[in-house]
C-alpha angles and dihedrals in degrees: 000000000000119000088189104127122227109205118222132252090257114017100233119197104238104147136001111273095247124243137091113318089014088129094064097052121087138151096248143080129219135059133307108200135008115263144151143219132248124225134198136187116284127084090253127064110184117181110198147122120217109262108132102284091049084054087056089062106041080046093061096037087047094051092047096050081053095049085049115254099137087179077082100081116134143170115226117208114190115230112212094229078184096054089039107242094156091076094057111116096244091051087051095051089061092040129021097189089064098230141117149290095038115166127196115199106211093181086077120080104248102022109258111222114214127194128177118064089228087053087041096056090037102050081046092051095048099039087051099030099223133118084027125097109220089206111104100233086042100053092037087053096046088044096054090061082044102051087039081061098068102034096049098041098077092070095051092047115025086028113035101018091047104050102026085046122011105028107114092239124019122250124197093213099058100029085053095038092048091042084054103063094032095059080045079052095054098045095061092056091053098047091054092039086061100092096007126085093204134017092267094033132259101003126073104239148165085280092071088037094066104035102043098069084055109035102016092049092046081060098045086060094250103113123071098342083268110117089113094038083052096048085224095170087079091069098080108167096037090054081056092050097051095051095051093058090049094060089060107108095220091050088054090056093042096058093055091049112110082351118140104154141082113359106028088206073072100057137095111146102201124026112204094156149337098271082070093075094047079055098053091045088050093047095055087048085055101047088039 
């Protein structure tokens, strides 16, 4: 008996597709349920949870509070991708592709509503000038990883992590195809890491910003439970390059924030200002 699928004539929706986050895919825009936002004080509202490209976006808030730019103060909300917040019509409204992270900007008249992490970091990192070179060949350079990124990331995530972690049954065709062109991926990190410190060269940037939750974290063993499936140990230089990202303290805040998986020392579920991570710190002394 052949298990080989012929597709119809039309593809129908007639039940959700199985595996882990099935319930929040469906084959329509818009939103479900009326809901709005909440907003807090500062001049930026992000709503977000800390999958990878979340990541991307408490990472940049958090390295420019550290460079200085106190201008940068945000409020994080965490959206329930689960329990499907990012259907709600407020959520919508921000961005119409329901997903996270989505930013509104309330220091603009009027606010200005910003989806994409990649258009996120990179609107952050023009309005502040700050992790982007204003030189043209710098910031071409910096824009081309970021702009691999987001182009090459769907292959690690919706390809190789769905199929290798989260599809309902294993299949040997998709889990060896998307591994593929992950480990290709990772080899050309670590060709141009060679005699580079960072992605765009000497100077930690956006670049960095945006890659690392996705790459650097797959090497530290915290994506997909693959790290030895993947062989990650042959990527030398891109393995130096990820923990060095992760010492960085802002990097270490960024990756609590909206978190509310795995280590609980790395969650803080809503971020309204700098004084929440002293609080959790001192929780865990108290209850120590």
């Amino acid at each position: 008996m052949s298990n080989e699928y012929t597709p119809p004539k039309v593809w129908t929706w007639d039940k959700e597709s199985g595996g882990r986050f099935a319930s929040i895919n469906r084959p329509i825009a818009g939103p479900t349920h009326d809901k709005d936002l909440p907003v807090g004080d500062h001049p930026f509202q992000l709503y977000s949870l800390a999958t990878p490209n979340g990541v991307k976006v408490t990472v940049m808030f958090e390295e420019l509070l550290e460079a200085g730019h106190s201008d940068a103060e945000y409020d994080a909300w965490l959206i329930d991708i689960g329990e499907g917040d990012q259907f709600g019509s407020g959520f919508v409204d921000i961005n119409p592709n329901s997903k996270i992270p989505a930013l509104l900007d309330r220091s603009e008249n009027p606010p200005q509503r910003v989806f994409e992490s990649g258009a996120i970091v990179l609107y952050l990192a023009e309005k502040f000038g700050a992790f982007l070179p204003t030189d043209r060949a710098g910031r071409t350079e910096v824009l081309n990883w970021v702009f691999w990124q987001m182009g090459a990331t769907p292959f690690l995530g919706g390809g190789f992590g769905h199929f290798y972690a989260y599809a309902p049954e294993k299949y040997e065709y998709p889990i060896n195809r998307y591994a593929m062109e992950v480990k290709r991926q990772l080899d050309v990190l670590d060709r141009e890491l060679a005699d580079k410190t960072y992605l765009a060269g000497d100077d930690y940037t956006i670049a960095d910003i945006i890659a690392w939750p996705w790459y650097g974290q797959l090497v530290l063993g915290r994506a997909y439970d693959a790290a030895e499936f993947l062989a990650v140990y042959e990527y030398e230089n891109v393995m130096r390059w990820a923990k060095a990202i992760d010492a960085r303290a802002a990097v270490s805040r960024g990756r609590m924030v909206n978190n509310v998986n795995g280590d609980p020392k790395y969650q803080l579920r809503e971020r309204h200002s700098a004084d929440d991570f002293d609080k959790k710190t001192q929780d865990k002394l108290d209850k120590g």
